[in-house]
Short mmCIF file of C-alpha atoms in Angstrom, two decimals:
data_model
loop_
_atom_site.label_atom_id
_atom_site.label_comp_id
_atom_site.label_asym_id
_atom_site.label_seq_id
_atom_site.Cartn_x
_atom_site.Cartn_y
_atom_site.Cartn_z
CA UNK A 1 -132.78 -137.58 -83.04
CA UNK A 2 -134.18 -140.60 -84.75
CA UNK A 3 -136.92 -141.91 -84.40
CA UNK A 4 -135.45 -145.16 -83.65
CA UNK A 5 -133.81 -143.98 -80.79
CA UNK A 6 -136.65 -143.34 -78.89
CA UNK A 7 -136.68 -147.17 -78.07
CA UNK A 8 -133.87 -146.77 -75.62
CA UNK A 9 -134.11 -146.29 -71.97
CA UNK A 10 -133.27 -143.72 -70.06
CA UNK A 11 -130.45 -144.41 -67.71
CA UNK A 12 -132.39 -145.38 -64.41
CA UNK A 13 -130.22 -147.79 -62.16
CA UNK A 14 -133.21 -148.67 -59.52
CA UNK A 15 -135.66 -148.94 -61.90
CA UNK A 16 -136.55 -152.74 -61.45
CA UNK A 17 -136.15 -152.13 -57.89
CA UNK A 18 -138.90 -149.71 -57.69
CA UNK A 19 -141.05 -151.84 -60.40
CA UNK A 20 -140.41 -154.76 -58.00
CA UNK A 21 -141.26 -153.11 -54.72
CA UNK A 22 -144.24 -151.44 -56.12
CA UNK A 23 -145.50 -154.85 -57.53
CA UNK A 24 -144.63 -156.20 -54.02
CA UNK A 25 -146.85 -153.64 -52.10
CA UNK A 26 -149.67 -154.70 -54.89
CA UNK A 27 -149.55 -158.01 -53.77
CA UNK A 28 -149.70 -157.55 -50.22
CA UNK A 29 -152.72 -155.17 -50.58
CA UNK A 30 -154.15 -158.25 -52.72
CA UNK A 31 -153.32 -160.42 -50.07
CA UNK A 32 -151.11 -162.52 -51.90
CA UNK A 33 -148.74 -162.75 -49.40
CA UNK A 34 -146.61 -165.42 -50.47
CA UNK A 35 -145.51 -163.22 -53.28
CA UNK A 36 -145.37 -160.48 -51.84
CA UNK A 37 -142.56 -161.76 -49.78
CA UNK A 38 -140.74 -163.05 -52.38
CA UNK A 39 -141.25 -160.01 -54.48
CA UNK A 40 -140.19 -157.78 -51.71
CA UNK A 41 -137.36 -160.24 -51.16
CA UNK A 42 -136.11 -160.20 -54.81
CA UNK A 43 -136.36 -156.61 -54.59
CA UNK A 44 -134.15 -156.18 -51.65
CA UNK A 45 -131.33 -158.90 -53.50
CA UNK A 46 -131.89 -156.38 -56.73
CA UNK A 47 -130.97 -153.34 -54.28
CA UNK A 48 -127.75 -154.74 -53.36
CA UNK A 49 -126.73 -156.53 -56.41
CA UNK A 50 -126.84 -153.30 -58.80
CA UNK A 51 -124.17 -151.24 -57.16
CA UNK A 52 -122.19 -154.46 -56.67
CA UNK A 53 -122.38 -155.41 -59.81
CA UNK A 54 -121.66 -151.23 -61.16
CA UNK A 55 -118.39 -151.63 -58.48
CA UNK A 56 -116.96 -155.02 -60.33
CA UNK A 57 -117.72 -153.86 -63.95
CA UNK A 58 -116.09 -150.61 -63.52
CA UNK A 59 -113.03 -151.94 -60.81
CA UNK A 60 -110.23 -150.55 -63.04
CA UNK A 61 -111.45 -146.93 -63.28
CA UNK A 62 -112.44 -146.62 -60.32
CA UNK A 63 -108.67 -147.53 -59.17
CA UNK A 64 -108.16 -144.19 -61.33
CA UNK A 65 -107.81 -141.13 -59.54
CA UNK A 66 -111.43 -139.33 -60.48
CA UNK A 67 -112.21 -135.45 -60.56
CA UNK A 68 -116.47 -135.31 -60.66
CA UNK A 69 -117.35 -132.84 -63.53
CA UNK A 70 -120.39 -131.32 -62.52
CA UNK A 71 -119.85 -128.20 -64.44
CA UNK A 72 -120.74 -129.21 -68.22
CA UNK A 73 -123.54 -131.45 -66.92
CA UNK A 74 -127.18 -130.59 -67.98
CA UNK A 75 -130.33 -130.95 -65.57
CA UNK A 76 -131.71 -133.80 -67.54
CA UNK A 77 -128.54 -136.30 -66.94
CA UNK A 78 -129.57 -136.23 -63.04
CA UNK A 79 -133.11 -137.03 -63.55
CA UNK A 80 -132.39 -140.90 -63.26
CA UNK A 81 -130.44 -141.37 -60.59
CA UNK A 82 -133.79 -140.44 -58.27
CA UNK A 83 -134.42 -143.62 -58.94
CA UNK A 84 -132.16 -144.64 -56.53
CA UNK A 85 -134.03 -142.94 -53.55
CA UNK A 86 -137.44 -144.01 -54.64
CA UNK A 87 -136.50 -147.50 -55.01
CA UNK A 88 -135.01 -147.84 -51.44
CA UNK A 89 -137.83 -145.91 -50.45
CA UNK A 90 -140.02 -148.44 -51.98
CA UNK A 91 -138.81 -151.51 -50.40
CA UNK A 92 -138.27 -149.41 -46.82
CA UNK A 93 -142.03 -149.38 -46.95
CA UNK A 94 -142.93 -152.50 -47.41
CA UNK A 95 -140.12 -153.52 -45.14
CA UNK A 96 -142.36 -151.50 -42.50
CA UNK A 97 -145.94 -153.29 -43.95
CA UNK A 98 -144.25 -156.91 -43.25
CA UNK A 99 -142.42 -155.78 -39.89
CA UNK A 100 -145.59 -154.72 -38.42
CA UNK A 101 -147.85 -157.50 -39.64
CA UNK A 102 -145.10 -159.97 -38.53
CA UNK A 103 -144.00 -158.03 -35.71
CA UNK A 104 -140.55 -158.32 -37.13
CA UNK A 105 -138.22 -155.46 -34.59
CA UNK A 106 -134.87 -156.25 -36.83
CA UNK A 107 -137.00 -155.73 -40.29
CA UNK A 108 -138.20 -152.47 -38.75
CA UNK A 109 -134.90 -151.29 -38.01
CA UNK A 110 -133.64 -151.85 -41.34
CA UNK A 111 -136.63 -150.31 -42.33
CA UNK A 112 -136.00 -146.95 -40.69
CA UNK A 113 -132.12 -147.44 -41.69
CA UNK A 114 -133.52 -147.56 -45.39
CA UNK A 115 -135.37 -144.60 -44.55
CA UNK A 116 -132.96 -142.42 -43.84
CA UNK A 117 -130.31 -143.10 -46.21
CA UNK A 118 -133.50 -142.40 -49.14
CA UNK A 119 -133.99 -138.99 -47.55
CA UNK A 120 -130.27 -138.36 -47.56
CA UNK A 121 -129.58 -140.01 -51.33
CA UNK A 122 -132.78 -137.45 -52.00
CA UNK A 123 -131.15 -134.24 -50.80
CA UNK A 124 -127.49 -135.60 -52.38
CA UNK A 125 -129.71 -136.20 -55.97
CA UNK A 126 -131.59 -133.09 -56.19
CA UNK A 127 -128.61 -130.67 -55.57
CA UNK A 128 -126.68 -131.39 -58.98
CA UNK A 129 -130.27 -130.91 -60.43
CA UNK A 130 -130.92 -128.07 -59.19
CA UNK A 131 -127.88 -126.50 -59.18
CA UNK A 132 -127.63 -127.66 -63.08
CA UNK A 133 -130.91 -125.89 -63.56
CA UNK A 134 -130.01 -122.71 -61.85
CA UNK A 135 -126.34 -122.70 -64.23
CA UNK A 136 -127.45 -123.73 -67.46
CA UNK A 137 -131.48 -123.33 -67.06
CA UNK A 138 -133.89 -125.37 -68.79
CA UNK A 139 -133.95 -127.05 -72.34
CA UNK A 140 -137.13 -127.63 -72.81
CA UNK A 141 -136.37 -130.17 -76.23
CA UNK A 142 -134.80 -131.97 -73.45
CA UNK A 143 -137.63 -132.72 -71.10
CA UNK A 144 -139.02 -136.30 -70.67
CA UNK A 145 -141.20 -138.10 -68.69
CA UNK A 146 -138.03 -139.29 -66.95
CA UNK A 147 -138.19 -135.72 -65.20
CA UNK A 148 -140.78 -136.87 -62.86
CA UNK A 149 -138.51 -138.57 -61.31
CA UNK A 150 -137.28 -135.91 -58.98
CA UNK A 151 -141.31 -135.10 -57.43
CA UNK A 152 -141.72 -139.05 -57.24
CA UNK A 153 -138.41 -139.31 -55.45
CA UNK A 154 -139.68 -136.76 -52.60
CA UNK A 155 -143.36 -138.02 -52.72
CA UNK A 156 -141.61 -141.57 -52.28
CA UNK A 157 -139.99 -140.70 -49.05
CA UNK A 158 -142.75 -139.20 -47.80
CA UNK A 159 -145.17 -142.25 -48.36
CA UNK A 160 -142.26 -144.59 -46.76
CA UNK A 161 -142.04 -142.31 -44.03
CA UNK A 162 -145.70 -142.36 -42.83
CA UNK A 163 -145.74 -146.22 -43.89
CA UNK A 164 -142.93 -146.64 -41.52
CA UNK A 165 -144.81 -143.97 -38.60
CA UNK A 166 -147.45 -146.19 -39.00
CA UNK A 167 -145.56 -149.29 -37.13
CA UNK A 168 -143.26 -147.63 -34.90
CA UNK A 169 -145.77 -144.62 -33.80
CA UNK A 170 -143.18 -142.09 -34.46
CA UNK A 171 -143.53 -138.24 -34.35
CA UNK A 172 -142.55 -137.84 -38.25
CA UNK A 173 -146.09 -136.20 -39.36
CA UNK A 174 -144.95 -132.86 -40.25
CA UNK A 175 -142.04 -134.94 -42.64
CA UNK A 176 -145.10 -137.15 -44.11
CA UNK A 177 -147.11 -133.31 -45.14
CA UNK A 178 -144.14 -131.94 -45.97
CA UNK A 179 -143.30 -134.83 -48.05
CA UNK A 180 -146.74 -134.58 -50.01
CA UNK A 181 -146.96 -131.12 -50.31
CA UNK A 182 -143.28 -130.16 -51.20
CA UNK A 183 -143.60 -133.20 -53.64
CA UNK A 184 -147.23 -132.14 -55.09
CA UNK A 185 -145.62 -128.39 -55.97
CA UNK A 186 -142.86 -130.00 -57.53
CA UNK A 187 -145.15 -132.42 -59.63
CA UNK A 188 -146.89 -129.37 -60.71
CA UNK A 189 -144.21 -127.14 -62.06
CA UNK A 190 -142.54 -130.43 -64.17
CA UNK A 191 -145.93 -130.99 -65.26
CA UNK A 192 -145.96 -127.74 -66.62
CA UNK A 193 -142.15 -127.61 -68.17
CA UNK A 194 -143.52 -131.15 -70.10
CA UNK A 195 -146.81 -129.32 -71.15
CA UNK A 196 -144.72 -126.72 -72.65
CA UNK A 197 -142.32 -129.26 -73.99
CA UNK A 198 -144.71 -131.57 -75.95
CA UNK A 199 -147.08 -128.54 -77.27
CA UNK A 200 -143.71 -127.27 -78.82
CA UNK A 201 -141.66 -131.14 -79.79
CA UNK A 202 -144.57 -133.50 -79.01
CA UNK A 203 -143.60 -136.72 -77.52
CA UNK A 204 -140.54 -137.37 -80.21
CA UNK A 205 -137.02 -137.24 -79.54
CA UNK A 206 -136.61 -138.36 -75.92
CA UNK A 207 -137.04 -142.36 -74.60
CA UNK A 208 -140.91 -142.59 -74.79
CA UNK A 209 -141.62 -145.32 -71.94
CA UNK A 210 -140.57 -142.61 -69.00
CA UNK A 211 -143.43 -140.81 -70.01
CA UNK A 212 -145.63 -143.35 -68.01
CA UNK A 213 -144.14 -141.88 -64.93
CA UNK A 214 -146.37 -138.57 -65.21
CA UNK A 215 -149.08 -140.35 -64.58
CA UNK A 216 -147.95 -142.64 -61.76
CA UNK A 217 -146.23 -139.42 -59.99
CA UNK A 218 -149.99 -138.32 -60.10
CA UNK A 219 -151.06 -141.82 -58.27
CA UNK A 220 -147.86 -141.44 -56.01
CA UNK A 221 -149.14 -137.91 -55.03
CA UNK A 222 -152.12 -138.60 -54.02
CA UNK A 223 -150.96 -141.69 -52.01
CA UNK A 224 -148.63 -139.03 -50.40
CA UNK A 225 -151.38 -136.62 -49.49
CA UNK A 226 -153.44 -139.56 -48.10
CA UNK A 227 -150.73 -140.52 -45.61
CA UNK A 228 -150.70 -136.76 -44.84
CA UNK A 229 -154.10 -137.04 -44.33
CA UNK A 230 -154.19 -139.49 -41.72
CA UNK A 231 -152.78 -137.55 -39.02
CA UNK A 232 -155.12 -136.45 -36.78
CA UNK A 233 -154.11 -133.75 -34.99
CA UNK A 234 -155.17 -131.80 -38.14
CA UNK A 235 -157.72 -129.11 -38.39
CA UNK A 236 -160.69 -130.01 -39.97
CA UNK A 237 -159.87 -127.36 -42.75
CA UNK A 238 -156.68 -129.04 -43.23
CA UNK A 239 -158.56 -132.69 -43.68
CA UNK A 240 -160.67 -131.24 -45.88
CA UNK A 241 -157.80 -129.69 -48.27
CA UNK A 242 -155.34 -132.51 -48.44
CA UNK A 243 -158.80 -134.83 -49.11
CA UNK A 244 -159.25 -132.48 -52.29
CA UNK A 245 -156.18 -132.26 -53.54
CA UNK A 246 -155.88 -135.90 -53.42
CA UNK A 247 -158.62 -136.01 -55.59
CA UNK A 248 -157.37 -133.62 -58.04
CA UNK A 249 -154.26 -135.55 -57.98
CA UNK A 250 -156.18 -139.22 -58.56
CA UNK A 251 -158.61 -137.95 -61.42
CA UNK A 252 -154.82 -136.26 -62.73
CA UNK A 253 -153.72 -139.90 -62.78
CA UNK A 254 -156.77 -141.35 -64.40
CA UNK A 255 -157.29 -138.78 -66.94
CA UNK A 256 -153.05 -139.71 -67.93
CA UNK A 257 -153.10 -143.44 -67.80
CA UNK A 258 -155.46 -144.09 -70.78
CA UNK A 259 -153.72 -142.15 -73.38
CA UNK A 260 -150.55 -143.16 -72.11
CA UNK A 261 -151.46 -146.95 -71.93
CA UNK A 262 -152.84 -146.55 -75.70
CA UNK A 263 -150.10 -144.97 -77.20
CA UNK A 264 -147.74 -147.16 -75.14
CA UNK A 265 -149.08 -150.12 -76.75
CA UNK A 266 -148.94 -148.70 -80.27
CA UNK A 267 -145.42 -147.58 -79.75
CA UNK A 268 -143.50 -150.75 -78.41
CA UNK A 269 -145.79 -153.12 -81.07
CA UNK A 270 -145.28 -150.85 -84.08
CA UNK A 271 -141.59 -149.31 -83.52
CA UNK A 272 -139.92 -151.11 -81.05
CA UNK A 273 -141.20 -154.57 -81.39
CA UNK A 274 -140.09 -155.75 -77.94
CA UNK A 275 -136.40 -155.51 -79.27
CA UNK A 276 -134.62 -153.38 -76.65
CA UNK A 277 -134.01 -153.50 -73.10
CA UNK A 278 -137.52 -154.22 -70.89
CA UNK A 279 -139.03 -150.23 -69.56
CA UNK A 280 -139.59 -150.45 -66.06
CA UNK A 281 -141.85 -147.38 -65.87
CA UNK A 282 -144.95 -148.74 -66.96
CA UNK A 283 -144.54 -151.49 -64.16
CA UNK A 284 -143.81 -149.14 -60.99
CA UNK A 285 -146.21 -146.37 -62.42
CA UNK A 286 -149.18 -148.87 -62.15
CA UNK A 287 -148.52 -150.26 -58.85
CA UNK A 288 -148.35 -147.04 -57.29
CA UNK A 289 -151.35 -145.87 -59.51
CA UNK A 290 -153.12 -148.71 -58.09
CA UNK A 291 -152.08 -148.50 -54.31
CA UNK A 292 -153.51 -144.75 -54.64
CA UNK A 293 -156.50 -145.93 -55.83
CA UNK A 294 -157.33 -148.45 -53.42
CA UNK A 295 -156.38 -145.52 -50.33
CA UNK A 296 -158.51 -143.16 -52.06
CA UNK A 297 -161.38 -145.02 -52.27
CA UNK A 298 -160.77 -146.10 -48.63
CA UNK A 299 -160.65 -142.53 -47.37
CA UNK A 300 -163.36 -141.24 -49.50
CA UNK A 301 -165.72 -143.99 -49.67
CA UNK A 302 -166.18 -144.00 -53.74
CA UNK A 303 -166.39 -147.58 -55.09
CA UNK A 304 -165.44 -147.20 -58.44
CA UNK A 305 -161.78 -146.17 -57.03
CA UNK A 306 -161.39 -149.32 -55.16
CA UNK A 307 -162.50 -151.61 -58.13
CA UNK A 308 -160.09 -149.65 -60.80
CA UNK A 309 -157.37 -149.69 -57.99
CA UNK A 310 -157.94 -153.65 -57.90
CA UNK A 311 -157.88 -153.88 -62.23
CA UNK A 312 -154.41 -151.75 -62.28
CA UNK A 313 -152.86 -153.82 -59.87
CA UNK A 314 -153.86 -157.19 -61.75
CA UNK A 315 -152.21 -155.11 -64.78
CA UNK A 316 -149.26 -154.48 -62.79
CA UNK A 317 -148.47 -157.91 -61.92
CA UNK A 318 -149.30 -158.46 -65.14
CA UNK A 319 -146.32 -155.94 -66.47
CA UNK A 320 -144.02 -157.42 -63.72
CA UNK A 321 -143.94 -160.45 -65.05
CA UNK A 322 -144.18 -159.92 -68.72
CA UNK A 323 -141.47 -157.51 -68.31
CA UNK A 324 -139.13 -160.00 -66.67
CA UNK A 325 -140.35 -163.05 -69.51
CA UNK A 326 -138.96 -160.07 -71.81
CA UNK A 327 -135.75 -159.32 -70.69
CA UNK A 328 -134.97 -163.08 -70.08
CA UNK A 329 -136.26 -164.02 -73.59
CA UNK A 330 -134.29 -160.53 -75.49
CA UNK A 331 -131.15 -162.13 -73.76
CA UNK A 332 -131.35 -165.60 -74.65
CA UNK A 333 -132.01 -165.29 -78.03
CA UNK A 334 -129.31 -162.29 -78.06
CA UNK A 335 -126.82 -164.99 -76.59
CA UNK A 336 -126.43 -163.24 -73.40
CA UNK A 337 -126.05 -165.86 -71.10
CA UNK A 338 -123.66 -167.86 -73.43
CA UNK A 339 -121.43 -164.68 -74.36
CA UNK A 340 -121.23 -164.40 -70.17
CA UNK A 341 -120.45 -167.86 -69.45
CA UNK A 342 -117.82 -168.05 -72.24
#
């Protein structure tokens, strides 16, 4: 594959969704509530317009009759579509944030509604993986960063989950460990498939901006094992354990994001010049990078987490809106908007 190529995103339908929920949650733990609301209320307009706007563009197929070939489909085509999950994941927890500061009982429902149908849209997402995995196993040229995707999609429900426990006092703990953990082994073993993959291809050949989600599946695991740990009927042992392995997973996350961030920049200034479509990733990777900060340092009282939790979330509403000034400016001087109103 060129080199060129690399440029192009990976086919991730929620991906602004996520970026704009995860900038939302930033905001609110800023205080900034005025945008947070908005943000969280562009994010929910996002959620509904994609599919509706997927449905129109595609009306005559889909008036077709359709047979789903699953069986010549490789692991790596069903990476993106987690993104669906996580991003209605994403906005079902800050849903629950505003409906419990507000005291909102209709945002809550629709909260837990959102819930659910990420948990199902989970379990119907990772079969075809897995199942593609188990027919065709694993090409590891083919691994991205994009592949992180299916532990943040798990480790996504799981935060929403206890966010949402947290205002309506419900008896989902054992979902919000399960979450964390069955997310954290999964982090692990992709971790591992990309460690083999870029010793053997390097970064080349596959959409480079994905890549930025290793390191905020790191931050989103050890947000997930911090909403684990707040359950208190927990042994002591078991405090102690998921407090550790949150800490392996933050330092994970911190020891990723500055190589990452310095061979991001170097990448989009020297070889993609801000040409293509705007990458989401770096966006929703450092809100939840921040978010995990800022509950780390709250549960285990070290400083320096909380102040680099509060500089990556300036950087993420930072991204948020340089990414949408992108997109907005590649369009108009593409002649988007006048191709579309012609």
């Amino acid at each position: 594959m060129k080199r060129k190529a690399d440029c192009k995103p990976t086919a991730m339908p929620y991906a602004v969704v996520m970026a704009t929920g995860g900038t939302a949650s930033v905001a609110a733990a800023a205080n900034y509530w005025l945008l947070a609301a908005t943000l969280l209320t562009l994010a929910c307009l996002q959620a509904v317009y994609i599919p509706l706007a997927w449905f129109w563009l595609r009306r005559r197929f889909l008036s077709m009759p359709q047979i789903p070939n699953f069986a010549g489909r490789s692991a790596d085509q069903y990476v993106g579509a987690h993104t669906i999950p996580l991003g209605l994941a994403v906005v079902s927890s800050g849903m629950a944030f505003f409906a419990h500061v507000e005291g909102m009982t209709a945002l809550l429902g629709l909260a837990e509604f959102l819930l659910a149908l990420s948990w199902l849209l989970v379990l119907l997402c990772a079969a075809p993986f897995f199942l593609a995995v188990y027919r065709f196993g694993i090409s590891l040229e083919r691994v991205s960063g994009a592949w992180f995707l299916v532990p943040a999609a798990v480790l996504g429900a799981g935060v929403a989950t206890g966010d949402v426990l947290a205002s309506t006092q419900s008896d989902w703990n054992l979902v919000v460990v399960a979450g964390a953990l069955l997310g954290g082994i999964l982090y692990v073993a992709i971790a591992f498939l990309a460690a083999l993959r870029i010793r053997r291809f390097g970064l080349h050949g596959v959409p480079q901006a994905p890549w930025w989600i290793a390191m905020g599946c790191a931050g989103f695991a050890a947000l997930a094992l911090g909403h684990a740990w707040a359950w208190q009927d927990l042994t002591p042992v078991a405090h102690h354990a998921l407090a550790m392995l949150m800490l392996l997973a933050e330092i994970l996350a911190i020891v990723l994001f500055f190589p990452i961030a310095f061979r991001s920049a170097i990448f989009l200034f020297r070889d993609c010049a801000f040409r293509n479509p705007v990458a989401w990733p770096p966006t929703f990777s450092t809100s939840v990078f921040a978010l995990s900060c800022l509950q780390s340092a709250s549960i285990l009282s070290i400083p320096a987490f909380h102040c680099l939790g509060i500089v990556a979330g300036s950087f993420a509403l930072l991204f948020w809106f340089a990414s949408i000034f992108w997109e907005l400016w590649r369009r108009v001087t593409a002649g988007y908007f006048a191709k579309e109103i012609r």
